[in-house]
Short mmCIF file of C-alpha atoms and ligand atoms in Angstrom, two decimals:
data_model
loop_
_atom_site.label_atom_id
_atom_site.label_comp_id
_atom_site.label_asym_id
_atom_site.label_seq_id
_atom_site.Cartn_x
_atom_site.Cartn_y
_atom_site.Cartn_z
CA MET A 1 -36.33 29.42 61.93
CA PHE A 2 -34.13 28.45 59.01
CA SER A 3 -30.44 28.16 59.60
CA LEU A 4 -28.59 29.19 56.47
CA ASN A 5 -24.86 29.17 56.03
CA LYS A 6 -23.61 32.69 56.41
CA MET A 7 -19.88 32.34 56.08
CA GLU A 8 -18.62 34.17 59.15
CA PRO A 9 -15.47 36.23 58.64
CA THR A 10 -12.43 34.83 60.40
CA MET A 11 -10.21 37.50 61.92
CA SER A 12 -7.32 35.44 63.25
CA LEU A 13 -4.34 33.58 61.81
CA SER A 14 -3.85 35.83 58.80
CA THR A 15 -0.43 36.81 57.49
CA LYS A 16 0.64 40.28 56.35
CA TYR A 17 1.62 40.36 52.66
CA HIS A 18 3.49 42.95 50.59
CA GLY A 19 2.74 43.21 46.90
CA ILE A 20 2.93 45.51 43.89
CA LEU A 21 -0.03 46.64 41.84
CA ASP A 22 0.60 45.35 38.29
CA TYR A 23 -2.88 45.76 36.76
CA LYS A 24 -5.68 48.28 37.14
CA GLN A 25 -8.54 48.38 34.69
CA ALA A 26 -12.12 49.68 34.87
CA LEU A 27 -14.68 46.91 34.31
CA ALA A 28 -17.81 49.05 34.68
CA PRO A 29 -18.48 52.68 35.70
CA ASP A 30 -18.05 51.90 39.41
CA ILE A 31 -16.17 48.59 39.31
CA ILE A 32 -12.44 48.10 38.91
CA HIS A 33 -10.23 45.05 38.37
CA LEU A 34 -6.86 44.93 40.18
CA GLY A 35 -3.88 42.60 39.84
CA ILE A 36 -1.32 42.41 42.65
CA ARG A 37 2.01 40.61 42.32
CA LEU A 38 3.13 39.22 45.65
CA VAL A 39 6.56 40.21 46.91
CA GLU A 40 6.89 39.09 50.54
CA PRO A 41 5.75 36.40 51.17
CA ASP A 42 5.85 35.69 47.46
CA HIS A 43 2.86 33.37 47.34
CA LEU A 44 -0.59 33.09 48.94
CA ASP A 45 -2.25 29.76 49.66
CA PHE A 46 -6.01 30.20 49.77
CA THR A 47 -9.29 28.47 49.05
CA ALA A 48 -11.52 29.85 46.30
CA GLY A 49 -14.18 32.00 48.01
CA GLN A 50 -11.86 33.49 50.65
CA TYR A 51 -11.02 37.16 51.01
CA ILE A 52 -8.14 39.43 52.03
CA ARG A 53 -8.07 42.72 53.93
CA LEU A 54 -6.41 45.41 51.85
CA ASP A 55 -4.77 48.32 53.70
CA SER A 56 -5.37 51.82 52.37
CA GLN A 57 -2.64 54.47 52.50
CA PRO A 58 -2.88 58.07 53.73
CA TYR A 59 -4.62 60.56 51.41
CA ASP A 60 -6.68 63.71 51.92
CA GLN A 61 -6.32 63.37 55.71
CA LYS A 62 -8.41 60.18 55.69
CA PRO A 63 -7.66 57.46 58.25
CA VAL A 64 -5.72 54.38 57.18
CA VAL A 65 -8.18 51.49 57.07
CA SER A 66 -8.19 47.83 56.17
CA ARG A 67 -11.16 46.54 54.17
CA PRO A 68 -12.23 43.05 53.07
CA PHE A 69 -12.23 42.12 49.37
CA SER A 70 -12.82 38.66 47.93
CA LEU A 71 -10.11 37.04 45.88
CA ALA A 72 -11.20 36.88 42.24
CA SER A 73 -8.29 34.83 40.93
CA ALA A 74 -7.88 31.07 40.93
CA PRO A 75 -6.11 29.62 43.97
CA GLN A 76 -3.82 27.69 41.61
CA GLN A 77 -2.18 31.05 40.80
CA LYS A 78 -0.30 31.69 44.01
CA ASN A 79 2.15 34.50 43.22
CA ARG A 80 -0.41 37.00 41.96
CA ILE A 81 -3.92 37.81 43.11
CA GLU A 82 -6.80 39.65 41.49
CA LEU A 83 -9.61 41.67 43.06
CA ILE A 84 -12.87 43.12 41.71
CA ILE A 85 -13.86 46.22 43.64
CA ARG A 86 -16.90 48.47 43.63
CA ARG A 87 -16.54 52.07 44.65
CA THR A 88 -18.39 52.83 47.89
CA ALA A 89 -19.70 56.38 47.89
CA GLN A 90 -18.41 58.17 51.01
CA GLY A 91 -15.96 55.32 51.59
CA VAL A 92 -12.30 55.57 52.58
CA CYS A 93 -10.52 52.59 50.99
CA THR A 94 -12.35 52.29 47.66
CA PRO A 95 -11.98 56.00 46.69
CA TRP A 96 -8.26 55.60 47.47
CA ILE A 97 -8.13 52.53 45.19
CA PHE A 98 -9.99 54.26 42.34
CA ASP A 99 -8.41 57.72 42.55
CA HIS A 100 -4.95 57.37 44.17
CA LEU A 101 -3.58 53.84 43.88
CA ALA A 102 -1.21 53.70 40.89
CA LEU A 103 0.40 50.91 38.88
CA GLY A 104 3.74 49.90 40.41
CA GLN A 105 2.71 51.07 43.88
CA ASP A 106 3.52 48.93 46.94
CA LEU A 107 0.56 47.52 48.84
CA THR A 108 -0.04 45.57 52.01
CA PHE A 109 -2.85 43.20 52.83
CA SER A 110 -3.59 40.39 55.24
CA GLY A 111 -5.29 37.08 54.74
CA PRO A 112 -6.52 34.70 53.62
CA LEU A 113 -9.76 34.93 55.60
CA GLY A 114 -13.29 33.56 55.52
CA LYS A 115 -15.03 30.24 55.13
CA PHE A 116 -17.08 30.80 51.96
CA LYS A 117 -16.08 27.91 49.70
CA LEU A 118 -17.39 25.09 47.56
CA THR A 119 -18.41 21.99 49.49
CA SER A 120 -17.23 18.53 48.56
CA GLY A 121 -20.78 17.60 47.47
CA ASN A 122 -21.56 16.44 43.96
CA GLY A 123 -25.05 17.81 43.28
CA PRO A 124 -26.00 20.64 40.93
CA ILE A 125 -25.13 24.22 41.84
CA LEU A 126 -26.82 27.59 41.60
CA MET A 127 -24.60 30.66 41.84
CA ILE A 128 -26.00 34.16 42.24
CA ALA A 129 -23.66 37.15 41.96
CA GLY A 130 -24.50 40.83 42.13
CA GLY A 131 -22.09 43.59 41.05
CA SER A 132 -18.60 43.01 42.43
CA GLY A 133 -19.93 39.78 44.00
CA MET A 134 -18.79 38.05 40.81
CA SER A 135 -15.34 38.18 42.42
CA ALA A 136 -15.57 35.16 44.74
CA ILE A 137 -17.85 33.33 42.29
CA TRP A 138 -15.29 33.74 39.48
CA SER A 139 -12.55 32.36 41.73
CA ILE A 140 -14.69 29.32 42.59
CA LEU A 141 -15.54 28.74 38.92
CA GLN A 142 -11.91 28.89 37.82
CA ASP A 143 -11.01 26.53 40.65
CA MET A 144 -13.74 24.08 39.58
CA ARG A 145 -12.39 24.10 36.05
CA ALA A 146 -8.79 23.60 37.20
CA ARG A 147 -9.78 20.74 39.50
CA LYS A 148 -12.10 19.20 36.89
CA ILE A 149 -15.16 19.47 39.13
CA HIS A 150 -17.92 19.18 36.58
CA ARG A 151 -21.02 19.64 38.74
CA PRO A 152 -23.88 21.12 36.67
CA THR A 153 -23.66 24.82 37.53
CA THR A 154 -25.94 27.72 36.63
CA CYS A 155 -24.65 31.19 37.42
CA PHE A 156 -27.01 34.19 37.57
CA PHE A 157 -25.29 37.57 37.36
CA GLY A 158 -27.32 40.65 38.28
CA ALA A 159 -26.37 44.07 36.91
CA ARG A 160 -28.23 47.32 36.45
CA THR A 161 -27.46 48.10 32.80
CA ARG A 162 -25.42 46.63 30.00
CA ASN A 163 -22.52 48.91 31.03
CA ASP A 164 -22.47 47.22 34.41
CA LEU A 165 -22.01 43.74 32.95
CA TYR A 166 -18.35 42.81 32.85
CA PHE A 167 -16.15 39.79 32.13
CA THR A 168 -18.42 39.00 29.19
CA ARG A 169 -15.54 37.72 27.07
CA PRO A 170 -13.87 35.45 29.67
CA ILE A 171 -17.29 34.17 30.72
CA ALA A 172 -18.25 33.42 27.10
CA GLU A 173 -14.97 31.51 26.73
CA PHE A 174 -15.74 29.68 29.97
CA VAL A 175 -19.21 28.70 28.70
CA GLN A 176 -17.65 27.36 25.48
CA ALA A 177 -15.03 25.33 27.31
CA CYS A 178 -17.22 23.99 30.14
CA PRO A 179 -20.39 22.17 29.02
CA TRP A 180 -21.41 21.79 32.67
CA PHE A 181 -21.72 25.59 33.04
CA THR A 182 -24.66 27.86 32.16
CA PHE A 183 -24.48 31.64 32.51
CA ILE A 184 -27.57 33.84 32.86
CA PRO A 185 -26.97 37.60 33.05
CA ALA A 186 -29.92 39.77 34.08
CA LEU A 187 -30.35 43.52 33.69
CA SER A 188 -32.56 45.33 36.17
CA GLU A 189 -32.64 48.69 34.31
CA ASN A 190 -32.34 50.08 30.82
CA ALA A 191 -32.40 46.84 28.90
CA ASP A 192 -32.39 48.28 25.36
CA ASN A 193 -34.07 46.48 22.49
CA GLN A 194 -30.78 44.87 21.46
CA TRP A 195 -30.65 43.05 24.79
CA GLN A 196 -31.79 39.47 24.24
CA GLY A 197 -31.21 38.29 27.79
CA GLN A 198 -33.17 38.28 31.02
CA THR A 199 -34.54 41.47 32.54
CA GLY A 200 -35.59 42.34 36.08
CA LEU A 201 -34.03 41.97 39.50
CA VAL A 202 -31.82 38.92 39.65
CA THR A 203 -34.05 37.57 42.43
CA ASP A 204 -37.08 37.65 40.13
CA VAL A 205 -35.10 36.04 37.32
CA VAL A 206 -34.04 33.21 39.64
CA ASP A 207 -37.66 32.83 40.71
CA ARG A 208 -38.81 32.65 37.08
CA LEU A 209 -36.19 30.24 35.77
CA VAL A 210 -35.20 27.91 38.57
CA PRO A 211 -37.46 24.87 38.91
CA GLU A 212 -37.82 22.78 42.04
CA ALA A 213 -34.30 22.80 43.50
CA SER A 214 -34.19 20.36 46.40
CA SER A 215 -31.04 18.67 45.04
CA TYR A 216 -29.14 21.94 44.58
CA GLU A 217 -26.55 23.84 46.56
CA ALA A 218 -26.65 27.63 46.22
CA TYR A 219 -23.72 30.07 46.49
CA LEU A 220 -24.62 33.76 46.82
CA CYS A 221 -22.23 36.67 46.78
CA GLY A 222 -22.90 40.41 46.75
CA ALA A 223 -24.74 43.13 48.60
CA PRO A 224 -26.68 42.10 51.70
CA GLY A 225 -29.94 43.34 50.13
CA MET A 226 -29.57 40.96 47.19
CA ILE A 227 -28.70 38.05 49.44
CA ASN A 228 -31.61 38.69 51.79
CA ALA A 229 -33.98 38.90 48.83
CA CYS A 230 -32.66 35.66 47.30
CA LYS A 231 -32.88 33.49 50.39
CA PRO A 232 -36.71 33.16 50.58
CA VAL A 233 -36.89 32.62 46.83
CA LEU A 234 -34.49 29.70 47.06
CA LEU A 235 -36.19 28.22 50.10
CA ALA A 236 -39.53 28.36 48.29
CA LYS A 237 -37.89 26.14 45.62
CA ASN A 238 -37.27 23.54 48.34
CA ILE A 239 -33.55 24.04 48.45
CA ARG A 240 -32.32 22.82 51.85
CA PRO A 241 -31.41 25.71 54.17
CA GLU A 242 -28.08 24.07 55.00
CA HIS A 243 -27.29 24.05 51.27
CA VAL A 244 -27.49 27.84 50.92
CA PHE A 245 -24.06 29.46 51.33
CA TYR A 246 -23.52 33.19 51.18
CA ASP A 247 -21.00 35.93 51.66
CA PRO A 248 -22.71 39.28 52.24
CA PHE A 249 -20.42 42.19 51.48
CA ILE A 250 -20.93 43.87 54.82
CA GLU A 251 -18.91 43.71 58.00
CA GLN A 252 -19.98 43.65 61.60
CA LYS A 253 -19.09 46.93 63.35
CA GLN A 254 -16.54 45.24 65.62
CA ASP A 255 -14.63 43.95 62.56
CA ARG A 256 -14.10 47.44 61.19
CA VAL A 257 -10.75 48.08 62.83
CA ALA A 258 -7.64 49.61 61.29
CA PRO A 259 -4.53 47.36 61.23
C1 FAD B 301 -16.18 39.13 53.39
C2 FAD B 301 -16.34 40.36 52.53
C3 FAD B 301 -15.87 40.34 51.22
C4 FAD B 301 -16.03 41.48 50.41
N1 FAD B 301 -15.58 41.42 49.12
C5 FAD B 301 -15.74 42.49 48.32
C6 FAD B 301 -15.32 42.45 46.96
O1 FAD B 301 -14.77 41.46 46.46
N2 FAD B 301 -15.54 43.56 46.20
C7 FAD B 301 -16.14 44.68 46.71
O2 FAD B 301 -16.33 45.66 45.97
N3 FAD B 301 -16.55 44.75 48.00
C8 FAD B 301 -16.36 43.68 48.81
N4 FAD B 301 -16.76 43.74 50.11
C9 FAD B 301 -17.35 44.99 50.61
C10 FAD B 301 -16.25 45.98 50.97
O3 FAD B 301 -15.40 45.45 51.98
C11 FAD B 301 -16.89 47.28 51.50
O4 FAD B 301 -17.64 47.84 50.47
C12 FAD B 301 -15.84 48.25 52.07
O5 FAD B 301 -16.28 48.66 53.34
C13 FAD B 301 -15.61 49.50 51.24
O6 FAD B 301 -14.59 50.23 51.90
P1 FAD B 301 -14.55 51.81 51.96
O7 FAD B 301 -13.49 52.16 52.96
O8 FAD B 301 -14.43 52.37 50.59
O9 FAD B 301 -15.96 52.24 52.48
P2 FAD B 301 -16.39 52.32 54.05
O10 FAD B 301 -15.66 53.45 54.69
O11 FAD B 301 -16.15 50.96 54.65
O12 FAD B 301 -17.93 52.58 53.97
C14 FAD B 301 -18.53 53.86 53.75
C15 FAD B 301 -20.01 53.75 54.04
O13 FAD B 301 -20.61 52.77 53.19
C16 FAD B 301 -21.22 51.73 53.96
N5 FAD B 301 -20.91 50.46 53.27
C17 FAD B 301 -19.71 49.87 53.21
N6 FAD B 301 -19.77 48.74 52.48
C18 FAD B 301 -21.04 48.63 52.06
C19 FAD B 301 -21.71 47.68 51.27
N7 FAD B 301 -21.09 46.60 50.74
N8 FAD B 301 -23.03 47.87 51.05
C20 FAD B 301 -23.67 48.94 51.56
N9 FAD B 301 -23.08 49.88 52.32
C21 FAD B 301 -21.78 49.73 52.58
C22 FAD B 301 -20.57 51.78 55.32
O14 FAD B 301 -21.44 51.29 56.34
C23 FAD B 301 -20.30 53.27 55.46
O15 FAD B 301 -21.44 53.93 55.92
C24 FAD B 301 -16.62 42.62 50.94
C25 FAD B 301 -17.07 42.65 52.27
C26 FAD B 301 -16.93 41.54 53.04
C27 FAD B 301 -17.42 41.58 54.47
#
């Protein structure tokens, strides 16, 4: 039995933060980008890859809940955080974020939590992000750049259609500025004839393009289905099980408690 590195959520030792929403912008039809300026405490110390638990507020007689979202911003920026959030159909917190949360509104969250982070190794890196899973990956990438960690890194980003691909401009700028970084977006549906990039499920694209990978570390972030599909593909490339790190966007039932 392989033992891979699922980064277990940590529930203890988190602080409650108050902040103000200062940015809210759609990135894709069901993905939104938030900026939150911290008020009290006025800064958050975290490691790239960690997450917070954002508290919803009452609406439409829904319960108040607290849900985990990965930090998308660089840890060097301590007085403001960013999140990338996908709407969950039938959810409580994400419909509140999309439909009710307004610029200037006060928010509370707790954190930082989680152990998903870059190791201190120096080998090449594969990153695989699906949908809003680019959040933690983007934080790690910005942190690598800030700390001048120039490990050869290839990032695969899986999206359904061209409309679901986001951050294309900042990522293109990142590619220009960081010769150690390669970005491979893949569309699983509706790749029109102007699309010059990869097509198919991101898992299949990884399978097609990644050679023997025994010297690599892999960092996976996104829906559990994508992560489960990627693991055997990576292992078949001889990547060491202990070098596969992942953060599936799903909580254990016992973690799903209101604050
Ligand atoms: C460590 C961690 C980090 C995360 N980071 C992010 C992030 O950066 N961006 C982001 O968009 N999401 C992220 N998630 C997922 C996010 O926390 C959930 O999608 C959240 O439950 C949505 O809240 P909700 O109240 O809207 O929906 P809920 O009320 O929690 O869920 C409604 C229904 O959808 C199901 N469901 C919830 N989440 C998922 C899922 N991910 N996949 C499939 N079914 C699901 C539930 O079981 C339930 O049946 C993360 C999850 C974890 C555990």
